[in-house]
Every structure is written in C-alpha cells, then in structure tokens.
GROMACS .gro file of C-alpha atoms in nm:
model
  256
    1UNK     CA    1   6.189   7.568  13.701
    2UNK     CA    2   6.021   7.855  13.513
    3UNK     CA    3   6.111   7.901  13.150
    4UNK     CA    4   6.289   8.216  13.034
    5UNK     CA    5   5.957   8.353  12.907
    6UNK     CA    6   5.820   8.379  13.263
    7UNK     CA    7   6.140   8.482  13.445
    8UNK     CA    8   6.137   8.806  13.645
    9UNK     CA    9   6.276   9.104  13.457
   10UNK     CA   10   6.599   9.111  13.664
   11UNK     CA   11   6.662   8.744  13.582
   12UNK     CA   12   6.610   8.810  13.212
   13UNK     CA   13   6.859   9.098  13.219
   14UNK     CA   14   7.121   8.887  13.396
   15UNK     CA   15   7.071   8.602  13.149
   16UNK     CA   16   7.097   8.842  12.853
   17UNK     CA   17   7.422   8.995  12.987
   18UNK     CA   18   7.567   8.650  13.041
   19UNK     CA   19   7.561   8.594  12.667
   20UNK     CA   20   7.827   8.862  12.630
   21UNK     CA   21   8.052   8.764  12.918
   22UNK     CA   22   8.386   8.645  12.789
   23UNK     CA   23   8.454   8.288  12.891
   24UNK     CA   24   8.803   8.231  13.034
   25UNK     CA   25   8.943   7.882  13.004
   26UNK     CA   26   9.058   7.736  13.337
   27UNK     CA   27   9.436   7.709  13.363
   28UNK     CA   28   9.662   7.503  13.582
   29UNK     CA   29   9.967   7.727  13.572
   30UNK     CA   30  10.049   8.096  13.615
   31UNK     CA   31  10.086   8.295  13.296
   32UNK     CA   32  10.437   8.392  13.408
   33UNK     CA   33  10.539   8.025  13.379
   34UNK     CA   34  10.374   7.985  13.040
   35UNK     CA   35  10.497   8.305  12.873
   36UNK     CA   36  10.841   8.380  13.018
   37UNK     CA   37  11.174   8.245  12.897
   38UNK     CA   38  11.249   7.907  13.053
   39UNK     CA   39  11.623   7.891  12.990
   40UNK     CA   40  11.703   8.208  13.186
   41UNK     CA   41  11.570   8.354  13.508
   42UNK     CA   42  11.600   8.720  13.417
   43UNK     CA   43  11.401   8.977  13.607
   44UNK     CA   44  11.364   9.334  13.481
   45UNK     CA   45  11.286   9.657  13.660
   46UNK     CA   46  11.154   9.959  13.474
   47UNK     CA   47  11.165  10.296  13.647
   48UNK     CA   48  10.972  10.609  13.552
   49UNK     CA   49  11.106  10.931  13.705
   50UNK     CA   50  10.916  11.257  13.656
   51UNK     CA   51  11.177  11.530  13.692
   52UNK     CA   52  11.131  11.894  13.782
   53UNK     CA   53  11.172  12.073  13.446
   54UNK     CA   54  11.444  12.303  13.574
   55UNK     CA   55  11.641  12.002  13.707
   56UNK     CA   56  11.642  11.780  13.398
   57UNK     CA   57  11.998  11.858  13.285
   58UNK     CA   58  12.136  11.814  13.636
   59UNK     CA   59  11.939  11.491  13.677
   60UNK     CA   60  12.080  11.350  13.352
   61UNK     CA   61  12.434  11.442  13.456
   62UNK     CA   62  12.383  11.274  13.794
   63UNK     CA   63  12.258  10.952  13.631
   64UNK     CA   64  12.543  10.952  13.380
   65UNK     CA   65  12.795  10.983  13.665
   66UNK     CA   66  12.655  10.708  13.889
   67UNK     CA   67  12.451  10.445  13.703
   68UNK     CA   68  12.730  10.315  13.473
   69UNK     CA   69  12.946  10.240  13.777
   70UNK     CA   70  12.681   9.996  13.900
   71UNK     CA   71  12.627   9.852  13.554
   72UNK     CA   72  12.996   9.770  13.500
   73UNK     CA   73  13.072   9.647  13.852
   74UNK     CA   74  13.057   9.265  13.868
   75UNK     CA   75  12.990   9.295  14.241
   76UNK     CA   76  12.629   9.375  14.148
   77UNK     CA   77  12.439   9.103  13.953
   78UNK     CA   78  12.249   9.358  13.745
   79UNK     CA   79  12.283   9.538  13.413
   80UNK     CA   80  12.156   9.870  13.289
   81UNK     CA   81  11.971   9.775  12.971
   82UNK     CA   82  11.884  10.128  12.869
   83UNK     CA   83  11.820  10.476  13.004
   84UNK     CA   84  11.626  10.746  12.821
   85UNK     CA   85  11.453  11.081  12.832
   86UNK     CA   86  11.099  11.096  12.697
   87UNK     CA   87  11.084  11.311  12.385
   88UNK     CA   88  10.718  11.274  12.293
   89UNK     CA   89  10.470  11.160  12.555
   90UNK     CA   90  10.500  11.252  12.921
   91UNK     CA   91  10.747  11.539  12.933
   92UNK     CA   92  11.050  11.585  13.163
   93UNK     CA   93  11.056  11.213  13.230
   94UNK     CA   94  11.340  10.964  13.252
   95UNK     CA   95  11.298  10.591  13.196
   96UNK     CA   96  11.550  10.333  13.318
   97UNK     CA   97  11.542   9.960  13.241
   98UNK     CA   98  11.751   9.720  13.454
   99UNK     CA   99  11.808   9.345  13.416
  100UNK     CA  100  11.876   9.114  13.712
  101UNK     CA  101  12.031   8.786  13.602
  102UNK     CA  102  11.917   8.535  13.861
  103UNK     CA  103  11.568   8.671  13.922
  104UNK     CA  104  11.442   8.781  14.261
  105UNK     CA  105  11.750   8.661  14.455
  106UNK     CA  106  11.968   8.883  14.235
  107UNK     CA  107  11.735   9.179  14.290
  108UNK     CA  108  11.749   9.128  14.668
  109UNK     CA  109  12.127   9.096  14.660
  110UNK     CA  110  12.166   9.422  14.469
  111UNK     CA  111  11.929   9.607  14.700
  112UNK     CA  112  12.115   9.488  15.009
  113UNK     CA  113  12.456   9.576  14.865
  114UNK     CA  114  12.347   9.922  14.756
  115UNK     CA  115  12.248  10.002  15.114
  116UNK     CA  116  12.622  10.013  15.188
  117UNK     CA  117  12.721  10.205  14.875
  118UNK     CA  118  12.785  10.562  14.991
  119UNK     CA  119  12.799  10.697  14.636
  120UNK     CA  120  12.460  10.545  14.555
  121UNK     CA  121  12.302  10.668  14.878
  122UNK     CA  122  12.424  11.020  14.803
  123UNK     CA  123  12.290  10.980  14.448
  124UNK     CA  124  11.945  10.887  14.579
  125UNK     CA  125  11.945  11.179  14.820
  126UNK     CA  126  12.042  11.426  14.548
  127UNK     CA  127  11.800  11.264  14.302
  128UNK     CA  128  11.512  11.304  14.546
  129UNK     CA  129  11.548  11.681  14.536
  130UNK     CA  130  11.500  11.676  14.160
  131UNK     CA  131  11.194  11.452  14.126
  132UNK     CA  132  10.823  11.528  14.126
  133UNK     CA  133  10.726  11.160  14.138
  134UNK     CA  134  10.856  10.814  14.056
  135UNK     CA  135  10.720  10.464  14.008
  136UNK     CA  136  10.853  10.128  13.900
  137UNK     CA  137  10.748   9.781  13.794
  138UNK     CA  138  10.909   9.438  13.803
  139UNK     CA  139  10.883   9.260  13.470
  140UNK     CA  140  10.949   8.930  13.298
  141UNK     CA  141  11.037   8.903  12.930
  142UNK     CA  142  10.818   8.721  12.680
  143UNK     CA  143  10.979   8.402  12.555
  144UNK     CA  144  10.922   8.491  12.189
  145UNK     CA  145  11.085   8.837  12.203
  146UNK     CA  146  11.451   8.917  12.160
  147UNK     CA  147  11.654   8.973  12.474
  148UNK     CA  148  11.757   9.340  12.471
  149UNK     CA  149  12.126   9.375  12.386
  150UNK     CA  150  12.337   9.690  12.342
  151UNK     CA  151  12.311   9.851  12.000
  152UNK     CA  152  12.485  10.137  11.827
  153UNK     CA  153  12.303  10.455  11.743
  154UNK     CA  154  12.177  10.696  11.676
  155UNK     CA  155  11.826  10.560  11.731
  156UNK     CA  156  11.501  10.677  11.877
  157UNK     CA  157  11.305  10.432  12.092
  158UNK     CA  158  10.935  10.380  12.129
  159UNK     CA  159  10.795  10.228  12.447
  160UNK     CA  160  10.440  10.112  12.386
  161UNK     CA  161  10.262  10.021  12.709
  162UNK     CA  162   9.935   9.830  12.723
  163UNK     CA  163   9.703   9.784  13.019
  164UNK     CA  164   9.527   9.455  12.943
  165UNK     CA  165   9.198   9.328  13.073
  166UNK     CA  166   9.261   9.088  13.365
  167UNK     CA  167   9.278   8.729  13.248
  168UNK     CA  168   9.383   8.805  12.891
  169UNK     CA  169   9.764   8.782  12.914
  170UNK     CA  170   9.776   8.431  12.767
  171UNK     CA  171   9.570   8.538  12.466
  172UNK     CA  172   9.795   8.840  12.414
  173UNK     CA  173  10.103   8.619  12.425
  174UNK     CA  174   9.957   8.364  12.186
  175UNK     CA  175   9.882   8.627  11.921
  176UNK     CA  176  10.209   8.815  11.960
  177UNK     CA  177  10.416   8.497  11.945
  178UNK     CA  178  10.309   8.492  11.580
  179UNK     CA  179  10.293   8.869  11.525
  180UNK     CA  180  10.653   8.937  11.626
  181UNK     CA  181  10.775   8.766  11.308
  182UNK     CA  182  10.610   9.049  11.111
  183UNK     CA  183  10.807   9.313  11.302
  184UNK     CA  184  11.169   9.211  11.241
  185UNK     CA  185  11.225   9.369  10.901
  186UNK     CA  186  11.440   9.660  11.022
  187UNK     CA  187  11.557   9.506  11.351
  188UNK     CA  188  11.308   9.733  11.522
  189UNK     CA  189  11.202   9.482  11.790
  190UNK     CA  190  11.414   9.539  12.103
  191UNK     CA  191  11.225   9.369  12.386
  192UNK     CA  192  10.884   9.265  12.516
  193UNK     CA  193  10.788   9.243  12.884
  194UNK     CA  194  10.492   9.184  13.113
  195UNK     CA  195  10.451   9.304  13.470
  196UNK     CA  196  10.479   9.094  13.783
  197UNK     CA  197  10.476   9.362  14.054
  198UNK     CA  198  10.338   9.714  14.020
  199UNK     CA  199  10.055   9.779  13.775
  200UNK     CA  200   9.945   9.426  13.686
  201UNK     CA  201   9.842   9.298  13.343
  202UNK     CA  202  10.076   9.555  13.192
  203UNK     CA  203  10.271   9.482  12.873
  204UNK     CA  204  10.563   9.690  12.744
  205UNK     CA  205  10.696   9.662  12.388
  206UNK     CA  206  11.025   9.839  12.316
  207UNK     CA  207  11.111   9.934  11.956
  208UNK     CA  208  11.407  10.112  11.794
  209UNK     CA  209  11.401  10.326  11.478
  210UNK     CA  210  11.649  10.555  11.307
  211UNK     CA  211  11.398  10.839  11.301
  212UNK     CA  212  11.027  10.915  11.317
  213UNK     CA  213  10.977  10.883  10.942
  214UNK     CA  214  11.129  10.533  10.938
  215UNK     CA  215  10.902  10.445  11.229
  216UNK     CA  216  10.602  10.556  11.024
  217UNK     CA  217  10.717  10.367  10.714
  218UNK     CA  218  10.792  10.050  10.912
  219UNK     CA  219  10.457  10.051  11.088
  220UNK     CA  220  10.271  10.108  10.762
  221UNK     CA  221  10.462   9.833  10.579
  222UNK     CA  222  10.361   9.566  10.829
  223UNK     CA  223  10.001   9.591  10.708
  224UNK     CA  224  10.114   9.431  10.383
  225UNK     CA  225  10.186   9.105  10.568
  226UNK     CA  226   9.899   8.860  10.554
  227UNK     CA  227   9.786   8.789  10.908
  228UNK     CA  228   9.885   9.119  11.070
  229UNK     CA  229   9.533   9.261  11.042
  230UNK     CA  230   9.402   8.951  11.219
  231UNK     CA  231   9.644   9.000  11.507
  232UNK     CA  232   9.530   9.361  11.549
  233UNK     CA  233   9.164   9.263  11.522
  234UNK     CA  234   9.187   9.006  11.802
  235UNK     CA  235   9.425   9.189  12.038
  236UNK     CA  236   9.261   9.533  12.042
  237UNK     CA  237   8.962   9.409  12.249
  238UNK     CA  238   9.207   9.282  12.513
  239UNK     CA  239   9.334   9.634  12.582
  240UNK     CA  240   9.189   9.866  12.847
  241UNK     CA  241   9.439  10.146  12.794
  242UNK     CA  242   9.751  10.206  12.586
  243UNK     CA  243  10.029  10.462  12.581
  244UNK     CA  244  10.324  10.546  12.358
  245UNK     CA  245  10.649  10.723  12.446
  246UNK     CA  246  10.917  10.830  12.200
  247UNK     CA  247  11.246  10.831  12.391
  248UNK     CA  248  11.601  10.955  12.334
  249UNK     CA  249  11.888  10.756  12.490
  250UNK     CA  250  12.106  10.923  12.750
  251UNK     CA  251  12.477  10.941  12.667
  252UNK     CA  252  12.569  10.636  12.876
  253UNK     CA  253  12.279  10.412  12.772
  254UNK     CA  254  12.387  10.070  12.634
  255UNK     CA  255  12.097  10.104  12.392
  256UNK     CA  256  12.194  10.396  12.170
   0.00000   0.00000   0.00000
C-alpha cells in the first residue's frame, strides 16, 4: 500500500480530517436506560404554546379553569408539574410540564380517557382559536437531578434548553452528575430532563430563583467552586444550540 507521502490529494485530506473526528465509544445500552431514574418509570411531556398576543389573558384564564381539574383528578394518572408564561425569551408563549407516573402506558391511558372528557375537548377547541403554533416533547428525567415537587413562591423560573450533538448525551450526563452538586446552594435546581420523542438530543434544565438579581449572583458564585470551570470547558463543545427562557408561573401552577 502506498505511504501517506504518495497518497492522492483527496486521500490526504480525508486522512487529515479523520484526526479531528470525535471517537464515540461503542455502547451496549440506550442512553435512556443509563441516565434515567431506575426506581420510577416517570415520563414527562413539555408543551410550548405560542399564543396570539391579543388572546394571552383569555388563554391563561382558560388553562387556569381546566388544567387543575385534570391534575387533581385521580382518574387520570398524570400531574401538572408546572405551567408558565415566558417573560424573557420567546414572547406570548406558555409552557406546560406534565408528569405521567407509569411511563408510556400512563400517557396512553390519559390520552384515551381525555377523548371522552367533554370539558377537555371544548378546552382544546377554544384553545385552538388562540394559538399561532404549538409543539411538544416527551422527556425522561436525569437520575442525578431532583424530581420536581411543588414549591411556594414567588419565584421566577429559568428553562435552559440545549440541543446536543448526536451521540454526546452520555458525556453530558457524566459531567452534570458531578456538576449538579455545585448548583444546590439556594435550592435553585428544580429538574433536569432529556428528550425521547420530538427534537432528539435535547436537554432541559429547570431552575428557580427569587428574582433576576439572585439568579445573577447565584450563577456567578458557582465559579468559585473548584471543578465548575472544568465542567463548562468539557460540556460546551457538546452543544449545537442553546436557549434560555425566564418564565413566570400561572396562578394555578404547583411550582410557584
């Protein structure tokens, strides 16, 4: 075989590029099995609703009238974790986070039961007149994050969403399993999730702060912890895109 010195130019270029291709270790299990909580089979759904600006107040009132009735009804194996309006970020947007205890079977059960719920069907019909667009994702929670539980307010919430490079979810989880210990000083860590259906290789981190200044102070203070800079250094190259929303809870949100 010819040595590299005598290779055609196209071969040389391919060989040179190969030096910079990230090597992915072969794995024998899905990252969902390695990163998600083992003791519980919780499935989460996050919904993003872009509302017509002139309809936002009516939309909020509609959600406050209907969604708690599903949340509190034991007939439906689901819970409303939190519901918010975006304050900074994408405007005139509502974000809802649901938990299904029992995984996909619970999700299917709720969907089938809601088909016969006249109040919910009327809610969806009325809601459709108010929306510009909507999308959702099904998520699992990272094993090393807190499970989101109701909290008293007032708080603001930050949803930081990361589109990761395909194949890097395990690395992200390994670094953040250590990094989360740096972010518990003010009970700011609410929940951490990764997508299963919808936009894939998506990660969502949910944080709570008393106000924007405390958010700034808390984020600055974490740099004093030895090891945090290393986490940032090694996780930033895993990200293709990132987004931040500052959100205000609706009146009936369990997360206030």
